[in-house]
mmCIF file of C-alpha atoms in Angstrom:
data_model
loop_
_atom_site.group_PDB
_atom_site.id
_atom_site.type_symbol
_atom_site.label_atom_id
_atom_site.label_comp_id
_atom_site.label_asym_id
_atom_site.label_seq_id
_atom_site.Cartn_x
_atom_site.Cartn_y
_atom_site.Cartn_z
ATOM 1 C CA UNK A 1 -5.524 -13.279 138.430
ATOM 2 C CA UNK A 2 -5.823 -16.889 140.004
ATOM 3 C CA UNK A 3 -3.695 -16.752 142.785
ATOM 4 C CA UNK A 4 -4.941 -18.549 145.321
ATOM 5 C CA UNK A 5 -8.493 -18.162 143.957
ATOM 6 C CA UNK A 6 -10.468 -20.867 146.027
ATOM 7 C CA UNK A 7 -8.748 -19.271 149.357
ATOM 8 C CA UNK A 8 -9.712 -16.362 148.648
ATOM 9 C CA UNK A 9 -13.538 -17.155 147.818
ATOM 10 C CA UNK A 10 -13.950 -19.633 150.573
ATOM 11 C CA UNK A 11 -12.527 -16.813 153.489
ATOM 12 C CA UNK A 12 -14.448 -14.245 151.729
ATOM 13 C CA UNK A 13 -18.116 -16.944 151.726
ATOM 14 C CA UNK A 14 -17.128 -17.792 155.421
ATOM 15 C CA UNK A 15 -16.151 -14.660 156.185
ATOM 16 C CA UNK A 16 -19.690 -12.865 155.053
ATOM 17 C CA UNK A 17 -22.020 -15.693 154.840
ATOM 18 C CA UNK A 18 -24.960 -13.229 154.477
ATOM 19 C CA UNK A 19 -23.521 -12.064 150.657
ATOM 20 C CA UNK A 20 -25.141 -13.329 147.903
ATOM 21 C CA UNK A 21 -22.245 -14.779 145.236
ATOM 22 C CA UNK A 22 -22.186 -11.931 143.518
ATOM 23 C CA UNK A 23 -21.649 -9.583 146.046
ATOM 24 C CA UNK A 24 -18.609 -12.327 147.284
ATOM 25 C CA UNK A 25 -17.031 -11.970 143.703
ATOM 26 C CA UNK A 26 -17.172 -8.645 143.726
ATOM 27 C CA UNK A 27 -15.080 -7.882 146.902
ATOM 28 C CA UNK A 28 -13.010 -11.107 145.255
ATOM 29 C CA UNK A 29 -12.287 -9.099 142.133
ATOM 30 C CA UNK A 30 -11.462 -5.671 144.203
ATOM 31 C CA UNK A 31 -9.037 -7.342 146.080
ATOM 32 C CA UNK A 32 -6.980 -9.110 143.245
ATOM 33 C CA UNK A 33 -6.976 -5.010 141.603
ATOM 34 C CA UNK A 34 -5.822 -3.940 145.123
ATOM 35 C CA UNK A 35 -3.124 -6.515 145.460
ATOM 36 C CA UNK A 36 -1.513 -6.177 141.937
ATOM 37 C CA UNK A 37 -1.595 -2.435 143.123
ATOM 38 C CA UNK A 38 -0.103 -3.433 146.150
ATOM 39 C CA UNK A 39 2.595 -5.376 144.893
ATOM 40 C CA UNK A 40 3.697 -2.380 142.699
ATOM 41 C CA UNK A 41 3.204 0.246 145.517
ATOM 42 C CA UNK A 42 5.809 -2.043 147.976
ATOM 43 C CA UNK A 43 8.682 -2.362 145.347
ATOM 44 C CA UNK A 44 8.340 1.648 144.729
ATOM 45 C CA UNK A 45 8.744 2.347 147.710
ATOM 46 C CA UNK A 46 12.944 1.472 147.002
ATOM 47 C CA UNK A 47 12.958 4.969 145.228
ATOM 48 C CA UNK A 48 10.303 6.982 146.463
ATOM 49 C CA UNK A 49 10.904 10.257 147.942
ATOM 50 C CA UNK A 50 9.964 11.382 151.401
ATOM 51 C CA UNK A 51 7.701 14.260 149.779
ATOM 52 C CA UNK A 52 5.867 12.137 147.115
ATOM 53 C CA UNK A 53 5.850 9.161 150.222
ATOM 54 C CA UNK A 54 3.798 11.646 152.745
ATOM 55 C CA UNK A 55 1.875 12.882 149.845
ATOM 56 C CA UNK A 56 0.776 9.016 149.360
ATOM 57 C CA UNK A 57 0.447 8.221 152.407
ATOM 58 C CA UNK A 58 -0.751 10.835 155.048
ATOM 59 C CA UNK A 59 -0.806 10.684 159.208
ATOM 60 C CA UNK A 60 -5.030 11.869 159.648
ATOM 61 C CA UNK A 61 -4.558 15.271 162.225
ATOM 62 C CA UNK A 62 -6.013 13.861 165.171
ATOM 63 C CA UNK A 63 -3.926 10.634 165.076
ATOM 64 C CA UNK A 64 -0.451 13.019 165.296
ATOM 65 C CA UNK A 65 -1.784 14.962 168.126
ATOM 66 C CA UNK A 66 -2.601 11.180 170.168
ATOM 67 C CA UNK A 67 1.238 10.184 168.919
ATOM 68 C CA UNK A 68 2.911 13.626 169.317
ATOM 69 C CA UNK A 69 1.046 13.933 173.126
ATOM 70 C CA UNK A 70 2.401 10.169 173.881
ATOM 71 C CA UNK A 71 5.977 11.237 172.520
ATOM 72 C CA UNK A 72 6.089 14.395 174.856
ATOM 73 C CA UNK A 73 5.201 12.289 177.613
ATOM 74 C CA UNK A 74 8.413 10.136 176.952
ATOM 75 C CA UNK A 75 5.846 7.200 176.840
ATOM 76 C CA UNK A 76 7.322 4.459 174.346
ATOM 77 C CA UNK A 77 3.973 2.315 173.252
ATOM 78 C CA UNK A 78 3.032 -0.726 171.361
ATOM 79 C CA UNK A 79 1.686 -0.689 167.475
ATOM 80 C CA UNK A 80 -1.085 -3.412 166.486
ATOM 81 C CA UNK A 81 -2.545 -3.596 163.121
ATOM 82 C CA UNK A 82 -3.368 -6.353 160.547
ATOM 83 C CA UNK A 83 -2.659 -6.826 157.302
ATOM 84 C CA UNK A 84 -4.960 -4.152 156.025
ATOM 85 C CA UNK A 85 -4.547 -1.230 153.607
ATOM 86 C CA UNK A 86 -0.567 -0.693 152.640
ATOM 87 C CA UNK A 87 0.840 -1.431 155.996
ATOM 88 C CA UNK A 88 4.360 -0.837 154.420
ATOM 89 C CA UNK A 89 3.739 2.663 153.710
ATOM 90 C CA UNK A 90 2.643 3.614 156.696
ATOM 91 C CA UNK A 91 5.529 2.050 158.588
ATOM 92 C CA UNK A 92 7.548 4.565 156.232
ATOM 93 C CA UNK A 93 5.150 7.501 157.002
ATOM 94 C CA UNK A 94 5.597 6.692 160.980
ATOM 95 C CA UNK A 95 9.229 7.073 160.639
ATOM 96 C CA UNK A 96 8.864 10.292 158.801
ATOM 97 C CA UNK A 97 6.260 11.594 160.818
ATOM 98 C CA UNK A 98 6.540 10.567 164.705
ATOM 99 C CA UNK A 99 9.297 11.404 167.509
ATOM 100 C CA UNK A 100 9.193 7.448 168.656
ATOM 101 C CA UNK A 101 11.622 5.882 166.650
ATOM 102 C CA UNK A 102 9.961 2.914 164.642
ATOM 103 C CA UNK A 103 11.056 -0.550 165.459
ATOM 104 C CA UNK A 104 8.861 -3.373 163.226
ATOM 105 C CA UNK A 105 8.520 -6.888 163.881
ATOM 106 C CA UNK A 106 9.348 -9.379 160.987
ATOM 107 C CA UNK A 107 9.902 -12.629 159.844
ATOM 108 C CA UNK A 108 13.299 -13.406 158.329
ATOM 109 C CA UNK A 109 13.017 -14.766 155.053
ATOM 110 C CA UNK A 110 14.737 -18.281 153.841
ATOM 111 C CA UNK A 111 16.075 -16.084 150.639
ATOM 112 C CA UNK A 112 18.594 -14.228 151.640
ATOM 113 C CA UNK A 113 18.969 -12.040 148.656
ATOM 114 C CA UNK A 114 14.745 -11.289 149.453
ATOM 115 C CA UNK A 115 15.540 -11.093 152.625
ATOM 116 C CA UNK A 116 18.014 -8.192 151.806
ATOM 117 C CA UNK A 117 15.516 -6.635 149.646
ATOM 118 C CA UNK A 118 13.090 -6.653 152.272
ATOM 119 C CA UNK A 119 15.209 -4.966 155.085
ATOM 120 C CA UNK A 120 16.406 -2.450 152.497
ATOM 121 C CA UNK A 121 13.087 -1.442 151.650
ATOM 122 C CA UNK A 122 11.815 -1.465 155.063
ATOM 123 C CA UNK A 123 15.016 0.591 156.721
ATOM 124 C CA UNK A 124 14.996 2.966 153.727
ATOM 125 C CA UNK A 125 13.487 5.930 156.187
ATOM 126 C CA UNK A 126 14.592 4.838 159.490
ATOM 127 C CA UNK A 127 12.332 1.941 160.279
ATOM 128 C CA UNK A 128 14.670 -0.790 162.524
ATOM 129 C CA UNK A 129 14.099 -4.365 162.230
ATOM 130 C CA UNK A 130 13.371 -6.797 164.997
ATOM 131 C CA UNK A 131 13.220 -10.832 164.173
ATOM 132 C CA UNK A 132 9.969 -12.119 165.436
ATOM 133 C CA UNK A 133 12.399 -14.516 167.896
ATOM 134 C CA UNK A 134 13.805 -11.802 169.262
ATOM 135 C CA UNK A 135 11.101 -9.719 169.758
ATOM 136 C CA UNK A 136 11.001 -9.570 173.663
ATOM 137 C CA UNK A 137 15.247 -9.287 174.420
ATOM 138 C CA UNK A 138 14.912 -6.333 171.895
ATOM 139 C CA UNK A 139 12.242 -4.457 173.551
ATOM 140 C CA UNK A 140 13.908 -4.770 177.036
ATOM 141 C CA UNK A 141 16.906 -3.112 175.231
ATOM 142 C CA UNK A 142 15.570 -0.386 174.247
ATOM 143 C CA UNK A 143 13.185 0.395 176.893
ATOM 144 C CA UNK A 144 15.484 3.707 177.890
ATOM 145 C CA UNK A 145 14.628 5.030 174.128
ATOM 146 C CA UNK A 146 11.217 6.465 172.966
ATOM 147 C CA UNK A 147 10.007 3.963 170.637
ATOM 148 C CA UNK A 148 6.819 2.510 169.050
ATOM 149 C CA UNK A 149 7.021 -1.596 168.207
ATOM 150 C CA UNK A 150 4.753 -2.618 166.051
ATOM 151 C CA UNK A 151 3.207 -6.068 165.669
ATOM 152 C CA UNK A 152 1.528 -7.045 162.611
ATOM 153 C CA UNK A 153 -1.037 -9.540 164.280
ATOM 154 C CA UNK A 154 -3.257 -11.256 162.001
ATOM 155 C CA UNK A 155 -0.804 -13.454 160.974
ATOM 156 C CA UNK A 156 -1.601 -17.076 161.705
ATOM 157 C CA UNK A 157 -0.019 -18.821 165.313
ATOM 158 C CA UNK A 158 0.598 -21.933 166.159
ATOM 159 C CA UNK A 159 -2.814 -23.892 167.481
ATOM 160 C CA UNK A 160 -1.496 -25.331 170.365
ATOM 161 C CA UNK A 161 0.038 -21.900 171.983
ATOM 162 C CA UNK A 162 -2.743 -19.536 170.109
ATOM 163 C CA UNK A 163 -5.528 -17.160 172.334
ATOM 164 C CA UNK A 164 -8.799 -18.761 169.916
ATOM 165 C CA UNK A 165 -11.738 -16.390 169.053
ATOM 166 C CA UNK A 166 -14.641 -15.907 167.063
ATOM 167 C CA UNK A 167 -13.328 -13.748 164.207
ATOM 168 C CA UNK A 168 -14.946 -12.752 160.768
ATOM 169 C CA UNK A 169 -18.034 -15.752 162.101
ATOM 170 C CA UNK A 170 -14.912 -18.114 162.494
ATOM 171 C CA UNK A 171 -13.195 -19.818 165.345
ATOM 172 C CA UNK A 172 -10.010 -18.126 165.051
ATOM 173 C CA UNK A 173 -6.339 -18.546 166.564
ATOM 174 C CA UNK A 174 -4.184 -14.757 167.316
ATOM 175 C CA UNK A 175 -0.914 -14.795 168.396
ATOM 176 C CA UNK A 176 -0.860 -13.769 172.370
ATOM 177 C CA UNK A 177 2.477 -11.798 172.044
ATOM 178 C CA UNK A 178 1.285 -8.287 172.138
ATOM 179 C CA UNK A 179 -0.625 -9.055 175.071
ATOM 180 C CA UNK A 180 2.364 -10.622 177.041
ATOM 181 C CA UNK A 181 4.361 -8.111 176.484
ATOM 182 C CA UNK A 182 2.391 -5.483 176.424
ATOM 183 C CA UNK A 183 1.300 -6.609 180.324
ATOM 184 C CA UNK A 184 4.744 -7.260 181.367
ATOM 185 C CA UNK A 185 6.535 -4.027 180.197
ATOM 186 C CA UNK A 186 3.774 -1.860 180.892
ATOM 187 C CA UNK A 187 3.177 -0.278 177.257
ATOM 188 C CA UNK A 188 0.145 1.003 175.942
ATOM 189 C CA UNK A 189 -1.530 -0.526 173.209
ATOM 190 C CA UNK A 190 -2.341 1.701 170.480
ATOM 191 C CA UNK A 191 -4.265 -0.030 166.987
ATOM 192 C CA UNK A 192 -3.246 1.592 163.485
ATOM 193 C CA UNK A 193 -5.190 1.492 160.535
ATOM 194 C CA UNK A 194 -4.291 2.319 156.851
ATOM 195 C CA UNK A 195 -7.431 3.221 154.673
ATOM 196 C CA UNK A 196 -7.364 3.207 151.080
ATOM 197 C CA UNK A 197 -8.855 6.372 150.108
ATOM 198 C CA UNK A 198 -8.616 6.015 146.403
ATOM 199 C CA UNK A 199 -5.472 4.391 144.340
ATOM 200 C CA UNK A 200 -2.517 4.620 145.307
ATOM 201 C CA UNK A 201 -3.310 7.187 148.208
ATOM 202 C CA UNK A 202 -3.937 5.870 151.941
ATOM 203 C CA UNK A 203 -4.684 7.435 155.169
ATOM 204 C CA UNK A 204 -3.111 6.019 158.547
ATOM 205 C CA UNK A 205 -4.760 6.498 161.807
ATOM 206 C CA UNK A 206 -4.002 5.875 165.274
ATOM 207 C CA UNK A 207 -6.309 5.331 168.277
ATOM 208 C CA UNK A 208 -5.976 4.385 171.950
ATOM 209 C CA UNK A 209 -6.678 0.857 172.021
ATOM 210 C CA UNK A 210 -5.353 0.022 175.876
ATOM 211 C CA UNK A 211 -3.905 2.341 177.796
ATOM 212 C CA UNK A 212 -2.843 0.424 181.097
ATOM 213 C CA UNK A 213 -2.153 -3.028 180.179
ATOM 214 C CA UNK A 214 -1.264 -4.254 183.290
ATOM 215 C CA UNK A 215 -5.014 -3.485 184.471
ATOM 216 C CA UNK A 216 -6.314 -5.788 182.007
ATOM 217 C CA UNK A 217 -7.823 -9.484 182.090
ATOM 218 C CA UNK A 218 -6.309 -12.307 180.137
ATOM 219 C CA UNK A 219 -7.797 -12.348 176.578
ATOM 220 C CA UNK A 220 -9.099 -8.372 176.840
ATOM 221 C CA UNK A 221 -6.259 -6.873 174.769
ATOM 222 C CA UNK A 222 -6.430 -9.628 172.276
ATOM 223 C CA UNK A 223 -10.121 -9.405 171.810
ATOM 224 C CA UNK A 224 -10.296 -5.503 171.783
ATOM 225 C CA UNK A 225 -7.247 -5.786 168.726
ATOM 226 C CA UNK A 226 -9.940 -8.909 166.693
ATOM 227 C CA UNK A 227 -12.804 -6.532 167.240
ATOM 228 C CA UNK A 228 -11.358 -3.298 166.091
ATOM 229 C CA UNK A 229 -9.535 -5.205 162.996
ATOM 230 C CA UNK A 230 -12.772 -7.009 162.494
ATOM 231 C CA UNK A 231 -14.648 -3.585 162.168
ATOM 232 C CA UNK A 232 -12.139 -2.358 159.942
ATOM 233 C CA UNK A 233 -12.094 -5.123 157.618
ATOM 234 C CA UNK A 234 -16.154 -5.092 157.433
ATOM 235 C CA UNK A 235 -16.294 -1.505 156.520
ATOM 236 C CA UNK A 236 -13.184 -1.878 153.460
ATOM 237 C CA UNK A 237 -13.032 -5.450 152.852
ATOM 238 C CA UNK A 238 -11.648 -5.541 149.942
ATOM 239 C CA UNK A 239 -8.078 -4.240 151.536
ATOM 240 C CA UNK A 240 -7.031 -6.933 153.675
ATOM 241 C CA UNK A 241 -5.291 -9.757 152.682
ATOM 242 C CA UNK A 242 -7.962 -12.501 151.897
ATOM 243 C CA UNK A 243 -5.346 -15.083 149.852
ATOM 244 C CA UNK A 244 -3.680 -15.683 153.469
ATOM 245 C CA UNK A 245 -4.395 -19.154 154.715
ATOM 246 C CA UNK A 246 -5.828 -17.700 157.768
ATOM 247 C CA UNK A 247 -8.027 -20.461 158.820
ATOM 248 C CA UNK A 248 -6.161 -23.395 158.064
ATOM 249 C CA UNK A 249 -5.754 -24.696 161.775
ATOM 250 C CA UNK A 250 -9.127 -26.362 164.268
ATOM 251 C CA UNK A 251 -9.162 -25.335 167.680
ATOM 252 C CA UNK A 252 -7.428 -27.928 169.729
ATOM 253 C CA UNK A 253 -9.963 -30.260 171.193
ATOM 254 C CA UNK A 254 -9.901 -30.318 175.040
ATOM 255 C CA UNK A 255 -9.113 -33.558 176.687
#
């Protein structure tokens, strides 16, 4: 596959300037195999059962006892994760699996028969949509209903409005959302992760990332979310999603 080839090569050199070429096409040509499978994994999940769907995609022991203790407490909590493993799947093995019922941010798309297709497929096992403009109103809705919201955050923000970081040895911008709203409705913060554990099988795992929001400093919940997804992405690199234009805007140069 070509798609997006020099994208991916130039985040991946950036990204781990101590690999040798080699070792960069390596990772390249693991992630192209992991996308294709990917790609194929997201459209079955339009007829997958819910047996064959937790059989695929697991919740790791230790990870239900953190969610099932938070649901008991009647304590409704923010999701953050990146684009990492088959985050799809284990939106549909949250729903299955957790008390909290699911609500996922998204981003409308201009098609709308797509955009049909993607809300089917994303609703099939009780996953609600919120539109990424609406994010906020929606959550103070349903702030009387256990829930978990979870924010996808390695997408790329606008410069100008973006909390910048050092990220993968890049200055990088990250949307500031989860950490408003975490801060002003009080939710903790808890980071998901989907590892690969061989084809077409994945593991999800949950961990405390910040449990009193409204303690924090400005930037600390943002940073603690790039350094956990940074760690991730080191240790399984080929399972994020490297043909993203992540780094395609400068920081904005004080006057």
């Amino acid at each position: 596959m070509g798609y997006r080839r020099e994208v991916v090569l130039n985040n991946l050199k950036n990204s781990f300037p101590e690999k040798t070429d080699a070792e960069i096409k390596k990772i390249a040509q693991q992630y192209y195999s992991y996308l294709c499978d990917l790609f194929l994994e997201t459209f079955k999940t339009l007829t997958i059962s819910e047996k064959s769907m937790l059989r695929h995609c697991r919740l790791e022991p230790k990870s239900r006892e953190l969610l099932d203790k938070l649901a008991q407490q009647n304590q409704s909590v923010i999701l953050v994760m990146g684009h990492h493993g088959n985050w799809e799947w284990g939106g549909n093995t949250f729903s299955l699996e957790c008390s909290q019922q699911l609500y996922v941010i998204y981003h409308p798309l201009s098609n709308p028969h797509f955009n049909r297709l993607i809300i089917n497929m994303r609703t099939r096992f009780g996953t609600k949509l919120i539109p990424m403009n609406d994010t906020f109103r929606e959550m103070v809705k349903n702030k009387n209903i256990l829930n978990a919201t979870a924010f996808i955050a390695d997408q790329t923000p606008h410069p100008e409005s973006a909390y910048w970081t050092q990220f993968l040895n890049q200055d990088t911008p990250v949307f500031r959302g989860t950490e408003k709203i975490s801060g002003k409705l009080g939710l903790p913060v808890v980071y998901i992760h989907i590892s690969r554990k061989k084809r077409g099988f994945y593991e999800m795992t949950a961990e405390m990332l910040i449990e009193n929001p409204k303690e924090t400093t400005d930037g600390e919940i943002t940073e603690a979310f790039s350094r956990k997804l940074e760690e991730k992405i080191k240790a399984e690199p080929e399972t994020w999603l490297w043909s993203h234009r992540r780094w395609k805007h400068k920081r904005p140069q004080l006057a």
